[in-house]
Amino acid sequence: MGKKKKKHRVLVALSVIPGFGSRRIYKLLKNIDDPEEIFSLGKRKLRSVEGIGEASALSILSFDDWEKVDHLLEETKKSGSNIITLADPEYPPLLKQIYDPPALLWIKGNPEALSQPGVAVVGTRNTSAYGRNMAKKLTGELAEHGLCIFSGLAYGIDSIAHQTAIEFKAPTVAVLGSGIDNLYPKKNADLANRIVKSGGAVITEFPPGTNPDAGNFPVRNRIVSGMSLGVLVVESGLKGGSMITADLGLDQNREVFAVPHPLGNPSGTGCNYLIKRGAAKLVQTVDDILEELPIEHSPESSVQEEKKVSWRDRELDETAVKICEALEEKPFQVDDLSDAIGVNTSRLLVSLLQLEMDGIVLQKAGKNFELL
């Protein structure tokens, strides 16, 4: 078994320990260099990790349900999906910044889509003509500016957002509230396939075989907002998943936007409420969104002028300077760059994402980076 598969097996094992949530796994990974060692550590070493108490340490030491772990890995293989863990360089850096990032993501499609700068587009299943038109218009314009579209594959606004992104040849990522082998809603199976074929991805933190239980969807919404630079609520009532996603976005320090709706339209009262209480910025045009995001969205001529500014003229932190000095010599793949400058991959990806947004570096296929 390869090193990566061994690491995945350990993290799947941690995920199936009753009551051992993602937050504790995150703490372990931050404090233990090699995840493969976790199940061979003594109680004293485990207890030395913040957040790992006596009960948690004993749960690790007494774990013996490796048959269940291997079954999940086999089901993952059968479903045609892969696993991305918190310890993998493919894990989306923005998602890693939230309070409780999922320890595991099951994925079908392009893992690079998860780390693309993007916006969550969410809304009601029971759409009005106005809501559908605004969803298509704004999603299309966001896609034209090269942004990834994140949503939840639900009927209504979610589906429109994914479909529009595909039409505009932009990446889009759907986050499920069920197992990767138990797609919900089933009628959106064709849409999910088109998302994958178009260079996007379908992901979930729930293991294979998980049913689409109602309690899963509020949980998955933190992933939709967590991967995004901002959350756009196109149409929503006062209650529901879209409002939960907006609140989660605020908790995660994401920008939140809302489309105003005519008075008397019940499917848009949530948007008006978000705007009224100052929780969301009112959106009339796509520029209302773009001007709040840390990305370059100027006309092509302005982009070219910006690219001509040397990185040496920017105010960069120590890690960013090391990255630029290395890339000035030659392009690097992210793992090789990590070795070259002595910065761990997780931290490196966060800095690279910011440099990419600032128009200083360019990411190519396979997580290869070069200076612009």
Coordinates of C-alpha atoms in Angstrom, one line a residue:
M1 CA 0.0 0.0 0.0
G2 CA 1.4 3.4 -1.0
K3 CA 2.1 6.2 1.5
K4 CA -0.9 8.2 0.4
K5 CA -3.3 5.3 0.7
K6 CA -1.9 4.5 4.1
K7 CA -2.5 8.1 5.2
H8 CA -6.1 8.0 3.8
R9 CA -6.7 4.7 5.6
V10 CA -5.7 6.4 8.9
L11 CA -7.9 9.4 8.4
V12 CA -10.9 7.3 7.4
A13 CA -10.3 5.3 10.6
L14 CA -10.4 8.5 12.7
S15 CA -13.6 9.6 10.9
V16 CA -15.5 6.5 11.9
I17 CA -14.6 6.7 15.6
P18 CA -17.9 7.6 17.3
G19 CA -17.9 11.2 18.5
F20 CA -14.5 12.0 17.0
G21 CA -15.3 14.9 14.8
S22 CA -13.4 16.8 12.1
R23 CA -12.2 19.4 14.6
R24 CA -10.3 16.8 16.6
I25 CA -8.8 15.3 13.5
Y26 CA -7.7 18.8 12.4
K27 CA -6.0 19.3 15.8
L28 CA -4.1 16.0 15.4
L29 CA -2.9 16.8 11.9
K30 CA -1.7 20.2 13.0
N31 CA 0.4 18.7 15.8
I32 CA 1.6 15.4 14.3
D33 CA 3.9 15.5 11.4
D34 CA 3.1 12.0 10.0
P35 CA -0.6 11.0 10.1
E36 CA 0.4 7.3 9.7
E37 CA 1.9 7.4 13.2
I38 CA -1.4 8.4 15.0
F39 CA -2.5 4.9 15.8
S40 CA 0.9 3.9 17.2
L41 CA 1.3 6.9 19.5
G42 CA 1.1 6.5 23.3
K43 CA -1.6 8.0 25.4
R44 CA 0.7 10.7 26.8
K45 CA 1.6 11.9 23.3
L46 CA -2.0 12.0 22.2
R47 CA -3.1 13.8 25.4
S48 CA -0.4 16.5 24.6
V49 CA -2.5 17.6 21.6
E50 CA -4.8 20.4 22.4
G51 CA -8.4 19.2 22.2
I52 CA -7.6 15.6 22.7
G53 CA -8.7 14.6 26.1
E54 CA -8.6 11.3 28.0
A55 CA -11.7 9.9 26.3
S56 CA -10.5 10.8 22.8
A57 CA -7.1 9.3 23.4
L58 CA -8.6 6.1 24.6
S59 CA -10.9 6.0 21.6
I60 CA -7.9 6.0 19.3
L61 CA -5.9 3.5 21.4
S62 CA -8.8 1.0 21.5
F63 CA -9.9 1.4 17.8
D64 CA -10.0 -2.0 16.0
D65 CA -12.7 -1.6 13.4
W66 CA -10.3 -1.7 10.4
E67 CA -12.8 -3.9 8.5
K68 CA -15.2 -1.0 8.4
V69 CA -12.4 1.3 7.2
D70 CA -11.4 -1.1 4.4
H71 CA -15.1 -1.5 3.4
L72 CA -15.4 2.3 3.0
L73 CA -12.2 2.4 0.9
E74 CA -13.5 -0.4 -1.3
E75 CA -16.9 1.4 -1.7
T76 CA -15.0 4.5 -2.6
K77 CA -13.2 2.7 -5.4
K78 CA -16.5 1.1 -6.6
S79 CA -18.1 4.5 -6.8
G80 CA -15.4 5.8 -9.1
S81 CA -14.5 8.5 -6.6
N82 CA -11.4 9.6 -4.8
I83 CA -10.6 10.9 -1.3
I84 CA -9.0 14.2 -0.5
T85 CA -7.9 14.7 3.1
L86 CA -6.9 17.7 5.2
A87 CA -3.4 16.4 4.9
D88 CA -3.4 16.5 1.1
P89 CA -2.1 19.4 -1.0
E90 CA -5.3 19.2 -3.1
Y91 CA -7.4 20.2 -0.2
P92 CA -8.9 23.7 -0.9
P93 CA -7.0 26.3 1.2
L94 CA -10.0 28.5 1.8
L95 CA -11.9 25.6 3.3
K96 CA -9.1 24.8 5.6
Q97 CA -9.4 28.2 7.2
I98 CA -12.9 27.7 8.6
Y99 CA -13.5 26.6 12.2
D100 CA -14.4 23.0 11.4
P101 CA -13.1 21.9 8.0
P102 CA -14.2 18.4 7.0
A103 CA -11.4 15.9 7.5
L104 CA -12.3 14.0 4.3
L105 CA -13.8 14.9 1.0
W106 CA -15.1 12.3 -1.5
I107 CA -14.7 13.7 -5.0
K108 CA -15.7 12.9 -8.6
G109 CA -14.1 15.3 -11.1
N110 CA -11.3 17.8 -11.1
P111 CA -9.7 18.5 -7.7
E112 CA -8.2 21.7 -8.9
A113 CA -11.7 23.2 -9.3
L114 CA -12.0 23.2 -5.5
S115 CA -9.2 25.7 -5.1
Q116 CA -10.3 28.1 -7.8
P117 CA -11.4 31.6 -6.8
G118 CA -15.2 31.5 -6.8
V119 CA -18.6 32.5 -5.5
A120 CA -21.3 30.4 -3.9
V121 CA -24.6 31.0 -5.7
V122 CA -27.6 29.7 -3.7
G123 CA -31.3 30.1 -3.4
T124 CA -34.7 28.6 -3.1
R125 CA -36.0 25.4 -4.9
N126 CA -39.3 27.2 -5.5
T127 CA -38.1 29.9 -7.9
S128 CA -40.0 32.8 -9.5
A129 CA -39.3 33.9 -13.1
Y130 CA -37.5 36.9 -11.7
G131 CA -35.3 34.7 -9.5
R132 CA -34.5 32.4 -12.4
N133 CA -33.6 35.3 -14.7
M134 CA -31.3 36.9 -12.1
A135 CA -29.6 33.6 -11.3
K136 CA -28.8 33.1 -15.0
K137 CA -27.7 36.7 -15.6
L138 CA -25.4 37.0 -12.5
T139 CA -24.0 33.5 -12.7
G140 CA -23.2 34.0 -16.4
E141 CA -21.4 37.3 -15.7
L142 CA -19.4 35.8 -12.8
A143 CA -18.4 32.9 -15.0
E144 CA -17.3 35.3 -17.7
H145 CA -14.9 36.8 -15.2
G146 CA -13.3 33.4 -14.6
L147 CA -14.9 32.6 -11.3
C148 CA -15.8 29.1 -10.2
I149 CA -19.4 28.6 -9.2
F150 CA -20.1 26.7 -5.9
S151 CA -23.5 25.4 -5.0
G152 CA -25.5 22.5 -3.7
L153 CA -27.0 20.7 -6.7
A154 CA -30.5 21.2 -5.4
Y155 CA -33.5 22.0 -7.6
G156 CA -34.1 25.7 -8.4
I157 CA -31.4 28.3 -8.1
D158 CA -28.6 25.8 -7.3
S159 CA -29.3 23.9 -10.5
I160 CA -29.5 27.1 -12.6
A161 CA -26.2 28.2 -11.2
H162 CA -24.4 24.9 -12.1
Q163 CA -26.0 24.8 -15.6
T164 CA -25.1 28.4 -16.4
A165 CA -21.5 27.9 -15.3
I166 CA -21.3 24.9 -17.7
E167 CA -22.8 26.9 -20.5
F168 CA -20.2 29.7 -20.0
K169 CA -17.4 27.0 -19.7
A170 CA -16.5 28.0 -16.2
P171 CA -15.7 25.4 -13.5
T172 CA -18.5 24.6 -11.0
V173 CA -18.5 22.5 -7.8
A174 CA -21.6 20.8 -6.4
V175 CA -21.5 19.9 -2.7
L176 CA -23.8 16.9 -1.7
G177 CA -25.6 16.2 1.5
S178 CA -25.3 12.5 1.0
G179 CA -22.8 9.9 0.0
I180 CA -21.0 10.2 -3.4
D181 CA -22.7 7.0 -4.5
N182 CA -26.2 8.2 -3.4
L183 CA -26.7 11.3 -5.4
Y184 CA -29.6 13.6 -4.3
P185 CA -31.8 14.7 -6.0
K186 CA -31.5 11.7 -8.3
K187 CA -33.1 13.6 -11.2
N188 CA -30.0 15.8 -11.2
A189 CA -27.7 12.9 -12.0
D190 CA -27.3 14.1 -15.6
L191 CA -26.3 17.5 -14.3
A192 CA -23.8 16.0 -11.9
N193 CA -22.2 14.1 -14.8
R194 CA -22.0 17.3 -16.9
I195 CA -20.4 19.1 -14.1
V196 CA -17.6 16.5 -13.9
K197 CA -17.2 16.3 -17.7
S198 CA -16.9 20.1 -17.9
G199 CA -13.9 20.2 -15.6
G200 CA -15.8 20.8 -12.4
A201 CA -16.4 18.5 -9.4
V202 CA -19.0 16.8 -7.2
I203 CA -17.9 16.5 -3.6
T204 CA -19.2 15.4 -0.2
E205 CA -17.8 14.9 3.3
F206 CA -20.3 12.0 3.9
P207 CA -19.0 8.5 3.3
P208 CA -20.3 6.2 0.6
G209 CA -23.8 4.8 1.5
T210 CA -24.9 7.9 3.4
N211 CA -28.6 8.7 2.8
P212 CA -29.6 12.3 2.1
D213 CA -31.0 12.9 5.6
A214 CA -32.4 16.3 6.3
G215 CA -29.8 17.0 9.0
N216 CA -26.9 16.6 6.5
F217 CA -27.8 19.7 4.4
P218 CA -27.2 22.4 6.9
V219 CA -23.9 20.7 7.7
R220 CA -22.8 20.6 4.1
N221 CA -23.6 24.3 3.6
R222 CA -20.5 25.3 5.6
I223 CA -18.5 23.7 2.8
V224 CA -20.4 25.6 0.0
S225 CA -19.6 28.9 1.8
G226 CA -16.2 27.9 3.1
M227 CA -14.7 27.2 -0.4
S228 CA -16.0 30.6 -1.7
L229 CA -14.8 34.1 -1.6
G230 CA -18.4 35.2 -1.2
V231 CA -22.0 34.0 -1.0
L232 CA -24.6 35.3 -3.4
V233 CA -28.2 34.7 -2.3
V234 CA -30.3 35.1 -5.4
E235 CA -33.8 34.2 -4.1
S236 CA -34.7 32.9 -0.6
G237 CA -37.5 32.9 1.9
L238 CA -36.9 33.8 5.5
K239 CA -36.0 30.2 6.4
G240 CA -34.1 27.5 4.5
G241 CA -30.7 26.4 3.4
S242 CA -29.8 29.6 1.6
M243 CA -30.2 31.7 4.7
I244 CA -28.2 29.1 6.7
T245 CA -25.4 29.4 4.0
A246 CA -25.5 33.2 4.3
D247 CA -25.1 33.0 8.1
L248 CA -22.3 30.5 7.8
G249 CA -20.6 32.8 5.2
L250 CA -20.8 35.7 7.7
D251 CA -19.3 33.4 10.5
Q252 CA -16.5 32.4 8.1
N253 CA -15.7 36.1 7.3
R254 CA -16.9 35.7 3.7
E255 CA -18.6 38.5 1.7
V256 CA -22.4 38.0 1.5
F257 CA -24.5 39.4 -1.3
A258 CA -28.3 39.4 -1.9
V259 CA -30.5 40.3 -4.9
P260 CA -33.4 42.6 -3.9
H261 CA -36.9 41.3 -4.6
P262 CA -40.3 43.0 -5.2
L263 CA -42.3 43.5 -2.1
G264 CA -45.0 40.8 -1.7
N265 CA -42.8 38.1 -3.3
P266 CA -42.6 35.5 -0.6
S267 CA -39.7 33.6 -2.2
G268 CA -37.6 36.8 -2.0
T269 CA -38.3 37.9 1.6
G270 CA -35.1 36.4 2.9
C271 CA -32.9 38.4 0.5
N272 CA -34.7 41.7 1.5
Y273 CA -34.2 40.8 5.1
L274 CA -30.5 40.2 4.7
I275 CA -30.1 43.6 3.0
K276 CA -32.3 45.3 5.6
R277 CA -30.3 44.2 8.6
G278 CA -27.0 44.9 6.8
A279 CA -25.9 41.3 6.6
A280 CA -25.6 41.3 2.8
K281 CA -24.7 43.8 0.2
L282 CA -27.5 44.7 -2.2
V283 CA -26.7 43.5 -5.7
Q284 CA -27.9 45.4 -8.8
T285 CA -25.1 44.5 -11.2
V286 CA -22.2 42.0 -11.2
D287 CA -19.8 44.8 -10.4
D288 CA -21.4 45.1 -6.9
I289 CA -20.0 41.6 -6.3
L290 CA -16.7 41.9 -8.1
E291 CA -15.6 45.1 -6.4
E292 CA -15.8 43.3 -3.0
L293 CA -13.7 40.3 -4.0
P294 CA -9.9 40.1 -3.8
I295 CA -9.5 39.3 -7.5
E296 CA -8.5 41.1 -10.6
H297 CA -11.6 41.9 -12.7
S298 CA -10.6 44.9 -14.8
P299 CA -10.7 45.0 -18.6
E300 CA -8.0 43.0 -20.4
S301 CA -5.8 46.1 -21.0
S302 CA -5.8 47.0 -17.3
V303 CA -5.0 43.4 -16.4
Q304 CA -2.0 43.4 -18.7
E305 CA -0.8 46.7 -17.2
E306 CA -1.2 45.2 -13.7
K307 CA 0.8 42.2 -14.7
K308 CA 3.8 44.4 -15.7
V309 CA 4.2 45.6 -12.1
S310 CA 7.1 43.7 -10.6
W311 CA 6.4 41.7 -7.5
R312 CA 9.3 43.5 -5.9
D313 CA 7.1 46.7 -5.9
R314 CA 4.4 45.0 -3.9
E315 CA 4.2 44.8 -0.1
L316 CA 4.5 41.0 0.4
D317 CA 5.1 38.9 3.5
E318 CA 8.1 36.7 4.0
T319 CA 6.6 33.6 2.6
A320 CA 5.3 35.4 -0.6
V321 CA 8.8 36.9 -1.1
K322 CA 10.4 33.4 -0.9
I323 CA 7.9 32.0 -3.4
C324 CA 8.5 34.8 -5.9
E325 CA 12.3 34.5 -5.6
A326 CA 12.1 30.8 -6.3
L327 CA 9.7 31.2 -9.2
E328 CA 11.9 33.9 -10.7
E329 CA 14.5 31.2 -11.3
K330 CA 12.0 28.7 -12.8
P331 CA 8.4 27.3 -12.6
F332 CA 7.7 24.9 -9.7
Q333 CA 5.2 22.2 -8.9
V334 CA 3.8 22.9 -5.5
D335 CA 5.4 20.0 -3.7
D336 CA 8.8 20.8 -5.2
L337 CA 8.4 24.4 -4.3
S338 CA 7.6 23.4 -0.7
D339 CA 10.9 21.5 -0.5
A340 CA 12.8 24.3 -2.2
I341 CA 11.8 27.1 0.2
G342 CA 11.1 25.1 3.3
V343 CA 7.4 26.0 3.8
N344 CA 4.8 23.3 4.4
T345 CA 2.4 22.7 1.6
S346 CA -0.8 23.8 3.4
R347 CA 0.7 27.2 4.2
L348 CA 2.2 27.5 0.8
L349 CA -1.1 26.9 -1.0
V350 CA -2.7 29.7 0.9
S351 CA 0.1 32.2 -0.1
L352 CA 0.0 31.0 -3.7
L353 CA -3.8 31.5 -3.8
Q354 CA -3.3 35.1 -2.7
L355 CA -0.5 35.7 -5.1
E356 CA -2.6 34.3 -7.9
M357 CA -5.5 36.6 -6.9
D358 CA -3.1 39.5 -6.9
G359 CA -2.0 38.7 -10.5
I360 CA 1.6 37.8 -9.5
V361 CA 1.7 34.1 -10.2
L362 CA -0.1 31.8 -12.6
Q363 CA -1.3 28.3 -11.7
K364 CA -1.2 25.7 -14.5
A365 CA -2.4 22.1 -14.6
G366 CA -1.0 19.7 -11.9
K367 CA -0.5 22.6 -9.4
N368 CA 2.5 24.0 -11.3
F369 CA 3.1 27.7 -10.7
E370 CA 5.1 30.4 -12.5
L371 CA 5.5 34.1 -12.2
L372 CA 3.4 36.3 -14.5

